[in-house]
CSV table of C-alpha atoms and ligand atoms in Angstrom, one decimal:
chain,number,residue,atom,x,y,z
W,390,UNK,CA,86.6,-39.7,7.5
W,391,UNK,CA,85.3,-38.3,10.8
W,392,UNK,CA,84.7,-34.6,10.5
W,393,UNK,CA,83.0,-33.8,13.8
W,394,UNK,CA,85.0,-30.8,14.7
W,395,UNK,CA,84.4,-27.4,13.0
W,396,UNK,CA,86.0,-26.8,9.6
W,397,UNK,CA,89.2,-25.1,8.6
W,398,UNK,CA,88.6,-22.5,5.9
W,399,UNK,CA,91.6,-21.7,3.8
W,400,UNK,CA,91.3,-18.5,1.8
W,401,UNK,CA,93.7,-19.1,-1.1
W,402,UNK,CA,94.4,-17.7,-4.4
W,403,UNK,CA,98.2,-17.6,-4.3
W,404,UNK,CA,98.6,-14.4,-6.2
W,405,UNK,CA,98.9,-11.0,-4.4
W,406,UNK,CA,96.2,-8.5,-4.8
W,407,UNK,CA,93.3,-10.9,-5.8
W,408,UNK,CA,91.4,-10.0,-2.6
W,409,UNK,CA,92.3,-12.8,-0.2
W,410,UNK,CA,92.7,-10.5,2.8
W,411,UNK,CA,89.3,-8.8,2.2
W,412,UNK,CA,87.5,-12.1,1.7
W,413,UNK,CA,89.1,-13.4,5.0
W,414,UNK,CA,88.0,-10.3,6.8
W,415,UNK,CA,84.5,-10.7,5.4
W,416,UNK,CA,84.4,-14.4,6.4
W,417,UNK,CA,85.5,-13.7,10.0
W,418,UNK,CA,82.8,-11.0,10.2
W,419,UNK,CA,80.1,-13.4,8.8
W,420,UNK,CA,81.0,-16.2,11.2
W,421,UNK,CA,81.1,-13.9,14.2
W,422,UNK,CA,77.7,-12.6,13.3
W,423,UNK,CA,76.4,-16.2,13.1
W,424,UNK,CA,77.8,-16.7,16.6
W,425,UNK,CA,80.4,-19.1,15.4
W,426,UNK,CA,83.5,-19.6,17.6
W,427,UNK,CA,86.2,-18.5,15.2
W,428,UNK,CA,90.0,-18.2,15.3
W,429,UNK,CA,92.4,-16.8,12.7
W,430,UNK,CA,95.6,-18.2,11.4
W,431,UNK,CA,97.6,-15.5,9.7
W,432,UNK,CA,100.2,-17.0,7.3
W,433,UNK,CA,101.1,-13.7,5.7
W,434,UNK,CA,103.9,-13.0,8.1
W,435,UNK,CA,105.4,-10.1,6.1
W,436,UNK,CA,102.0,-8.3,5.9
W,437,UNK,CA,99.7,-9.7,8.6
W,438,UNK,CA,96.9,-7.3,7.6
W,439,UNK,CA,94.0,-9.5,8.6
W,440,UNK,CA,95.5,-10.3,12.0
W,441,UNK,CA,96.1,-6.6,12.7
W,442,UNK,CA,92.5,-5.9,12.0
W,443,UNK,CA,90.9,-8.7,14.0
W,444,UNK,CA,93.3,-9.5,16.9
W,445,UNK,CA,91.1,-7.5,19.4
W,446,UNK,CA,88.1,-9.6,18.5
W,447,UNK,CA,89.3,-13.2,18.0
W,448,UNK,CA,92.2,-15.4,19.0
W,449,UNK,CA,94.9,-15.3,16.3
W,450,UNK,CA,98.0,-17.4,15.5
W,451,UNK,CA,100.6,-16.6,13.0
W,452,UNK,CA,102.7,-19.1,11.1
W,453,UNK,CA,104.9,-19.1,8.1
W,454,UNK,CA,103.9,-21.8,5.6
W,455,UNK,CA,107.1,-21.5,3.7
W,456,UNK,CA,108.7,-23.3,6.5
W,457,UNK,CA,108.1,-26.8,7.8
W,458,UNK,CA,108.0,-25.5,11.3
W,459,UNK,CA,105.2,-23.2,10.4
W,460,UNK,CA,103.1,-26.1,9.3
W,461,UNK,CA,103.7,-27.9,12.5
W,462,UNK,CA,102.6,-24.8,14.4
W,463,UNK,CA,99.5,-24.6,12.2
W,464,UNK,CA,98.5,-28.2,12.9
W,465,UNK,CA,99.0,-27.7,16.6
W,466,UNK,CA,97.0,-24.5,16.6
W,467,UNK,CA,94.1,-26.3,15.0
W,468,UNK,CA,94.4,-29.0,17.6
W,469,UNK,CA,94.5,-26.5,20.4
W,470,UNK,CA,91.3,-24.8,19.2
W,471,UNK,CA,89.3,-27.9,18.5
W,472,UNK,CA,86.0,-26.2,19.2
W,473,UNK,CA,86.6,-23.3,16.9
W,474,UNK,CA,86.3,-22.8,13.2
W,475,UNK,CA,89.7,-21.9,11.9
W,476,UNK,CA,90.0,-19.3,9.2
W,477,UNK,CA,93.4,-19.1,7.4
W,478,UNK,CA,94.5,-16.1,5.5
W,479,UNK,CA,97.2,-17.1,3.0
W,480,UNK,CA,100.1,-15.2,1.6
W,481,UNK,CA,100.8,-14.8,-2.1
W,482,UNK,CA,104.1,-16.6,-1.9
W,483,UNK,CA,103.1,-19.7,0.1
W,484,UNK,CA,102.6,-21.9,-3.1
W,485,UNK,CA,106.0,-23.6,-2.8
W,486,UNK,CA,105.5,-24.3,0.9
W,487,UNK,CA,102.0,-25.7,0.2
W,488,UNK,CA,103.4,-28.1,-2.4
W,489,UNK,CA,106.3,-29.1,-0.1
W,490,UNK,CA,104.7,-29.4,3.3
W,491,UNK,CA,101.0,-29.3,2.7
W,492,UNK,CA,101.0,-33.0,3.2
W,493,UNK,CA,101.7,-32.4,6.9
W,494,UNK,CA,98.2,-30.9,7.2
W,495,UNK,CA,96.6,-33.3,4.8
W,496,UNK,CA,97.8,-36.2,7.0
W,497,UNK,CA,96.7,-34.6,10.2
W,498,UNK,CA,93.2,-33.7,9.0
W,499,UNK,CA,91.8,-37.1,9.7
W,500,UNK,CA,93.0,-37.0,13.3
W,501,UNK,CA,91.9,-33.4,13.7
W,502,UNK,CA,88.4,-34.6,12.5
W,503,UNK,CA,88.0,-31.5,10.5
W,504,UNK,CA,86.9,-30.7,7.0
W,505,UNK,CA,89.2,-28.5,4.9
W,506,UNK,CA,87.2,-26.0,2.9
W,507,UNK,CA,89.1,-23.9,0.4
W,508,UNK,CA,87.9,-20.5,-0.9
W,509,UNK,CA,90.0,-19.8,-3.9
W,510,UNK,CA,89.8,-16.2,-4.8
W,511,UNK,CA,90.3,-15.4,-8.5
W,512,UNK,CA,90.7,-12.4,-10.8
W,513,UNK,CA,90.1,-12.8,-14.5
W,514,UNK,CA,93.6,-14.0,-15.4
W,515,UNK,CA,94.6,-17.5,-16.4
W,516,UNK,CA,97.2,-18.0,-13.7
W,517,UNK,CA,94.6,-17.8,-10.9
W,518,UNK,CA,93.2,-21.1,-12.3
W,519,UNK,CA,96.5,-22.8,-13.0
W,520,UNK,CA,97.6,-22.2,-9.4
W,521,UNK,CA,94.4,-23.7,-8.1
W,522,UNK,CA,95.1,-26.9,-10.0
W,523,UNK,CA,98.4,-27.2,-8.3
W,524,UNK,CA,97.0,-26.4,-4.9
W,525,UNK,CA,94.2,-28.9,-5.4
W,526,UNK,CA,96.7,-31.7,-5.9
W,527,UNK,CA,97.9,-31.3,-2.3
W,528,UNK,CA,94.5,-31.4,-0.7
W,529,UNK,CA,92.4,-33.9,-2.7
W,530,UNK,CA,89.9,-34.3,0.2
W,531,UNK,CA,89.2,-30.5,0.5
W,532,UNK,CA,85.9,-29.0,-0.7
W,533,UNK,CA,86.9,-26.2,-2.9
W,534,UNK,CA,84.9,-23.2,-3.9
W,535,UNK,CA,86.0,-20.5,-6.3
W,536,UNK,CA,85.3,-16.9,-5.4
W,537,UNK,CA,85.1,-14.6,-8.4
W,538,UNK,CA,86.1,-11.2,-7.0
W,539,UNK,CA,83.7,-8.7,-8.5
W,540,UNK,CA,86.3,-6.0,-7.9
W,541,UNK,CA,87.8,-7.2,-11.2
W,542,UNK,CA,84.5,-7.1,-13.1
W,543,UNK,CA,81.0,-8.5,-13.2
W,544,UNK,CA,80.6,-12.3,-13.0
W,545,UNK,CA,80.0,-12.6,-16.8
W,546,UNK,CA,83.4,-11.1,-17.4
W,547,UNK,CA,85.2,-14.1,-15.9
W,548,UNK,CA,85.0,-15.8,-19.3
W,549,UNK,CA,88.2,-17.9,-18.9
W,550,UNK,CA,86.8,-19.5,-15.8
W,551,UNK,CA,83.3,-19.9,-17.2
W,552,UNK,CA,84.6,-21.8,-20.2
W,553,UNK,CA,87.1,-23.9,-18.2
W,554,UNK,CA,86.9,-27.6,-17.3
W,555,UNK,CA,88.1,-26.5,-13.9
W,556,UNK,CA,84.7,-24.8,-13.3
W,557,UNK,CA,82.9,-28.0,-14.1
W,558,UNK,CA,85.2,-29.9,-11.7
W,559,UNK,CA,84.6,-27.2,-9.0
W,560,UNK,CA,80.9,-27.3,-9.4
W,561,UNK,CA,80.7,-31.1,-8.9
W,562,UNK,CA,81.8,-30.7,-5.3
W,563,UNK,CA,81.7,-27.0,-4.5
W,564,UNK,CA,80.4,-23.7,-5.8
W,565,UNK,CA,81.3,-20.7,-7.9
W,566,UNK,CA,80.7,-17.7,-5.7
W,567,UNK,CA,80.7,-14.0,-6.4
W,568,UNK,CA,82.3,-11.7,-3.9
W,569,UNK,CA,80.8,-8.2,-4.0
W,570,UNK,CA,82.7,-5.1,-4.9
W,571,UNK,CA,83.1,-2.5,-2.1
W,572,UNK,CA,83.4,1.2,-3.0
W,573,UNK,CA,87.1,2.0,-3.2
W,574,UNK,CA,87.1,4.8,-0.7
W,575,UNK,CA,85.5,2.5,1.9
W,576,UNK,CA,87.9,-0.4,1.1
W,577,UNK,CA,90.8,2.1,1.3
W,578,UNK,CA,89.7,3.3,4.7
W,579,UNK,CA,89.3,-0.3,6.0
W,580,UNK,CA,92.8,-1.1,4.8
W,581,UNK,CA,94.6,2.1,6.0
W,582,UNK,CA,92.9,2.1,9.4
W,583,UNK,CA,93.4,-1.7,9.8
W,584,UNK,CA,89.7,-2.0,10.7
W,585,UNK,CA,87.7,-5.2,11.2
W,586,UNK,CA,84.4,-5.0,9.5
W,587,UNK,CA,82.6,-5.0,12.8
W,588,UNK,CA,84.7,-2.1,14.0
W,589,UNK,CA,84.2,-0.2,10.7
W,590,UNK,CA,80.5,-0.7,11.0
W,591,UNK,CA,80.7,1.0,14.4
W,592,UNK,CA,83.0,3.9,13.6
W,593,UNK,CA,82.7,5.0,9.9
W,594,UNK,CA,80.8,8.0,8.9
W,595,UNK,CA,77.2,7.5,7.9
W,596,UNK,CA,77.8,7.5,4.1
W,597,UNK,CA,80.7,5.1,4.2
W,598,UNK,CA,78.8,3.0,6.7
W,599,UNK,CA,75.8,2.7,4.5
W,600,UNK,CA,78.0,1.4,1.7
W,601,UNK,CA,79.7,-1.0,4.1
W,602,UNK,CA,76.4,-2.4,5.2
W,603,UNK,CA,75.2,-2.8,1.7
W,604,UNK,CA,78.4,-4.8,0.9
W,605,UNK,CA,78.1,-6.8,4.1
W,606,UNK,CA,74.6,-7.8,3.2
W,607,UNK,CA,75.8,-9.1,-0.1
W,608,UNK,CA,78.8,-11.0,1.2
W,609,UNK,CA,76.7,-12.5,3.9
W,610,UNK,CA,74.4,-13.9,1.2
W,611,UNK,CA,77.4,-15.3,-0.5
W,612,UNK,CA,78.8,-17.1,2.6
W,613,UNK,CA,75.3,-18.4,3.5
W,614,UNK,CA,75.3,-20.3,0.2
W,615,UNK,CA,78.4,-22.0,1.1
W,616,UNK,CA,77.6,-23.3,4.5
W,617,UNK,CA,74.9,-25.9,3.6
W,618,UNK,CA,76.9,-26.9,0.4
W,619,UNK,CA,80.0,-27.7,2.4
W,620,UNK,CA,78.0,-29.5,5.0
W,621,UNK,CA,76.7,-31.9,2.4
W,622,UNK,CA,80.2,-33.0,1.8
W,623,UNK,CA,81.1,-33.4,5.5
E,2060,ADP,N1,85.7,-6.8,-3.6
E,2060,ADP,C1,86.5,-5.7,-3.4
E,2060,ADP,N2,86.0,-4.5,-3.3
E,2060,ADP,C2,86.8,-3.4,-3.1
E,2060,ADP,N3,88.1,-3.5,-3.0
E,2060,ADP,C3,88.7,-4.7,-3.2
E,2060,ADP,C4,88.0,-5.9,-3.4
E,2060,ADP,N4,88.8,-6.9,-3.5
E,2060,ADP,C5,90.0,-6.4,-3.4
E,2060,ADP,N5,90.0,-5.0,-3.2
E,2060,ADP,C6,91.2,-4.2,-3.0
E,2060,ADP,O1,92.3,-4.7,-3.7
E,2060,ADP,C7,93.5,-4.6,-2.9
E,2060,ADP,C8,94.1,-6.0,-2.7
E,2060,ADP,O2,93.2,-6.7,-1.9
E,2060,ADP,P1,93.7,-7.7,-0.7
E,2060,ADP,O3,92.5,-8.3,-0.1
E,2060,ADP,O4,94.8,-7.1,0.1
E,2060,ADP,O5,94.4,-8.9,-1.7
E,2060,ADP,P2,95.4,-10.0,-1.3
E,2060,ADP,O6,95.2,-10.3,0.1
E,2060,ADP,O7,95.0,-11.2,-2.2
E,2060,ADP,O8,96.8,-9.6,-1.6
E,2060,ADP,C9,93.1,-3.9,-1.6
E,2060,ADP,O9,93.4,-2.5,-1.7
E,2060,ADP,C10,91.6,-4.1,-1.5
E,2060,ADP,O10,90.9,-3.2,-0.8
E,2061,MG,MG1,96.5,-10.5,1.7
């Protein structure tokens, strides 16, 4: 399969509150700092939090993946921005739409000449893993990484995942990554002010900013691990 164009990163996890939006914000920040041309697809149409935070900085498109028309828009958006890395923030509820219409994208990936890279954000519950199995069936050609969100505890607390066959399957083609925990008061300020990380790094008070930069350093190391690994599978 030709994959000459920049990848499409889908930040999934299906469930609400696992940290998809925060991981998406972090990935956009990381790519911008690496001078990557990046565009956002916001599929959380009822709460487009990531789009609100980054629309001043990058081109954004919004589409509802519960609807076949949204998938068509999505494929066209990727086609229109061939030179850009596409980052997709997904909504908690889009699971049914993925199962039903995800094939639209799967079929178009070859022609788009893009790799699909999934970052599946998990908490410590079982359903995070079950939902990934279902999602994976729709995109067998995707490279899938699992992101343990440290907000829910240190990596060693993700015992279910650690003991699972799913982890072995993930690690034959992708990685298990650890997304760092950000102090609640800083995370809350990001969220309530709808700040991008770049903006927050410019405007927060010194104490908050110091914590933000500590966290940024850690998530940048996490994303740096992922870039060469996914290239190998290109
Ligand atoms: N690593 C983290 N550090 C600090 N707060 C986090 C982290 N991950 C998630 N949160 C908090 O948990 C809540 C849900 O995160 P969010 O990214 O909106 O999840 P989702 O998009 O999956 O619904 C937010 O208030 C967010 O700030
Ligand atoms: Mg979200």
